[in-house]
Amino acid sequence: MQKQVIEYGGEPVGIVVPDEDRLKFIAVKFHVIDLDERRFTSADEVRLAIRDLVRGRNANAAIHV
């Protein structure tokens, strides 16, 4: 596998690159920087982690309003 662009909400937010037997996520957008350089088993797992991260931030923002 070569590098693969990861999108969230139709916007490129990073790429995954092969790293030993996993995929390393490289963030290119600040709102997903917490996942930068984490390793995942699949691109779908990265997308789920991004979704959970973004939803968690949105939930926390709603609480503090």
XYZ file of N, CA, C and O in Angstrom:
260
model
N 0.832 -1.180 0.000
C 0.000 0.000 0.000
C 0.879 1.247 0.000
O 1.875 1.322 0.693
N 0.470 2.210 -0.770
C 1.126 3.518 -0.811
C 0.438 4.432 0.201
O -0.468 4.011 0.906
N 0.843 5.681 0.240
C 0.145 6.627 1.107
C -1.283 6.812 0.607
O -1.578 6.617 -0.569
N -2.171 7.149 1.522
C -3.581 7.331 1.187
C -4.092 8.574 1.895
O -3.830 8.773 3.083
N -4.803 9.425 1.171
C -5.387 10.631 1.750
C -6.600 10.226 2.583
O -7.412 9.395 2.170
N -6.718 10.823 3.769
C -7.864 10.591 4.636
C -8.687 11.879 4.676
O -8.153 12.948 4.966
N -9.974 11.737 4.366
C -10.879 12.878 4.377
C -11.875 12.736 5.511
O -12.218 11.627 5.914
N -12.330 13.876 5.999
C -13.404 13.897 6.981
C -14.324 15.048 6.603
O -13.868 16.180 6.447
N -15.584 14.754 6.404
C -16.535 15.776 5.983
C -16.194 16.359 4.631
O -16.438 17.528 4.379
N -15.606 15.543 3.748
C -15.249 15.994 2.409
C -13.970 16.822 2.340
O -13.613 17.319 1.281
N -13.263 16.946 3.475
C -12.036 17.741 3.530
C -10.842 16.849 3.862
O -10.903 16.068 4.813
N -9.763 16.934 3.087
C -8.561 16.177 3.448
C -8.028 16.650 4.802
O -7.864 17.846 5.017
N -7.812 15.704 5.721
C -7.328 16.057 7.058
C -5.993 15.395 7.384
O -5.385 15.690 8.403
N -5.547 14.483 6.524
C -4.282 13.813 6.754
C -4.045 12.711 5.743
O -4.810 12.540 4.801
N -2.963 11.979 5.974
C -2.657 10.820 5.145
C -2.271 9.670 6.057
O -1.907 9.879 7.215
N -2.365 8.465 5.522
C -1.796 7.308 6.196
C -0.686 6.763 5.318
O -0.773 6.789 4.094
N 0.365 6.321 5.982
C 1.507 5.722 5.289
C 1.827 4.388 5.947
O 1.654 4.240 7.166
N 2.265 3.414 5.176
C 2.628 2.136 5.783
C 3.755 2.319 6.796
O 4.696 3.083 6.568
N 3.636 1.628 7.924
C 4.652 1.683 8.966
C 4.703 0.310 9.622
O 3.829 -0.023 10.427
N 5.680 -0.470 9.214
C 5.791 -1.868 9.620
C 4.507 -2.594 9.212
O 4.173 -2.597 8.053
N 3.758 -3.130 10.160
C 2.545 -3.870 9.784
C 1.275 -3.062 10.022
O 0.178 -3.602 10.053
N 1.408 -1.739 10.194
C 0.262 -0.879 10.477
C 0.290 0.333 9.558
O 1.142 0.444 8.687
N -0.631 1.263 9.798
C -0.674 2.522 9.065
C -0.458 3.666 10.045
O -1.106 3.726 11.085
N 0.449 4.553 9.706
C 0.696 5.719 10.548
C -0.059 6.900 9.963
O 0.045 7.202 8.773
N -0.832 7.580 10.830
C -1.602 8.752 10.414
C -0.742 9.995 10.565
O -0.103 10.203 11.591
N -0.732 10.821 9.528
C -0.018 12.098 9.555
C -1.074 13.185 9.330
O -1.669 13.257 8.251
N -1.312 13.964 10.366
C -2.331 15.012 10.306
C -1.839 16.201 9.494
O -0.676 16.578 9.588
N -2.751 16.784 8.721
C -2.436 18.019 7.998
C -3.400 19.137 8.389
O -3.275 20.246 7.882
N -4.327 18.835 9.270
C -5.263 19.840 9.790
C -5.172 19.840 11.309
O -5.083 18.796 11.952
N -5.234 21.033 11.879
C -5.029 21.180 13.315
C -6.068 20.430 14.151
O -5.745 19.868 15.193
N -7.326 20.390 13.695
C -8.374 19.776 14.521
C -8.228 18.264 14.668
O -8.938 17.660 15.471
N -7.288 17.646 13.963
C -7.033 16.207 14.144
C -5.595 15.941 14.598
O -5.146 14.796 14.602
N -4.907 16.982 15.037
C -3.499 16.855 15.408
C -3.282 15.872 16.563
O -2.212 15.272 16.673
N -4.296 15.674 17.406
C -4.165 14.723 18.517
C -3.929 13.293 18.027
O -3.441 12.453 18.791
N -4.267 13.016 16.781
C -4.082 11.678 16.220
C -2.790 11.550 15.419
O -2.459 10.468 14.935
N -2.056 12.638 15.291
C -0.836 12.651 14.488
C 0.157 11.593 14.971
O 0.422 11.471 16.169
N 0.648 10.822 14.024
C 1.645 9.759 14.225
C 1.134 8.550 15.000
O 1.915 7.675 15.352
N -0.163 8.491 15.260
C -0.714 7.266 15.849
C -0.798 6.198 14.769
O -0.936 6.497 13.588
N -0.730 4.953 15.184
C -0.781 3.836 14.248
C -2.113 3.117 14.347
O -2.647 2.951 15.452
N -2.622 2.713 13.186
C -3.928 2.078 13.076
C -3.817 0.840 12.199
O -2.869 0.689 11.430
N -4.827 -0.012 12.298
C -4.822 -1.230 11.483
C -5.417 -1.011 10.104
O -5.154 -1.796 9.195
N -6.225 0.047 9.935
C -6.848 0.297 8.633
C -7.208 1.772 8.498
O -7.282 2.504 9.497
N -7.468 2.194 7.274
C -7.910 3.567 7.024
C -9.277 3.803 7.656
O -9.545 4.901 8.156
N -10.127 2.784 7.665
C -11.435 2.923 8.309
C -11.287 3.177 9.805
O -12.043 3.960 10.378
N -10.324 2.542 10.441
C -10.089 2.767 11.864
C -9.650 4.216 12.106
O -10.060 4.839 13.094
N -8.861 4.767 11.204
C -8.454 6.172 11.306
C -9.680 7.069 11.216
O -9.856 7.986 12.027
N -10.541 6.803 10.244
C -11.739 7.626 10.066
C -12.640 7.581 11.298
O -13.207 8.597 11.698
N -12.771 6.418 11.907
C -13.577 6.297 13.129
C -12.943 7.091 14.270
O -13.648 7.762 15.037
N -11.635 7.040 14.388
C -10.940 7.792 15.434
C -11.132 9.296 15.224
O -11.339 10.045 16.190
N -11.082 9.739 13.981
C -11.304 11.148 13.675
C -12.721 11.543 14.044
O -12.949 12.569 14.691
N -13.684 10.734 13.653
C -15.089 11.012 13.973
C -15.277 11.116 15.487
O -15.892 12.054 15.977
N -14.740 10.165 16.223
C -14.876 10.187 17.682
C -14.215 11.416 18.290
O -14.766 12.040 19.203
N -13.048 11.779 17.783
C -12.338 12.958 18.272
C -13.157 14.221 18.033
O -13.353 15.030 18.946
N -13.655 14.396 16.823
C -14.417 15.592 16.469
C -15.731 15.640 17.252
O -16.101 16.686 17.792
N -16.424 14.528 17.356
C -17.681 14.498 18.118
C -17.432 14.799 19.587
O -18.218 15.491 20.220
N -16.361 14.274 20.145
C -16.028 14.551 21.539
C -15.764 16.020 21.778
O -16.196 16.589 22.776
N -15.076 16.655 20.862
C -14.803 18.092 20.998
C -16.083 18.889 20.884
O -16.285 19.857 21.612
N -16.952 18.490 19.936
C -18.212 19.204 19.773
C -19.090 19.054 21.012
O -19.756 20.004 21.427
N -19.093 17.883 21.614
C -19.881 17.659 22.826
C -19.334 18.514 23.974
O -20.102 19.111 24.725
N -18.012 18.572 24.100
C -17.406 19.382 25.151
C -17.689 20.872 24.927
O -17.897 21.613 25.878
N -17.682 21.308 23.689
C -17.961 22.719 23.384
C -19.402 23.060 23.753
O -19.667 24.137 24.282
N -20.337 22.137 23.529
C -21.737 22.394 23.854
C -21.945 22.487 25.359
O -22.761 23.268 25.835
N -21.177 21.740 26.109
C -21.298 21.751 27.565
C -20.820 23.085 28.130
O -21.385 23.630 29.077
N -19.801 23.669 27.525
C -19.203 24.887 28.044
C -19.877 26.170 27.541
O -19.417 27.244 27.855
N -20.929 26.046 26.784
C -21.616 27.228 26.257
C -22.556 27.789 27.282
O -23.087 27.218 28.133
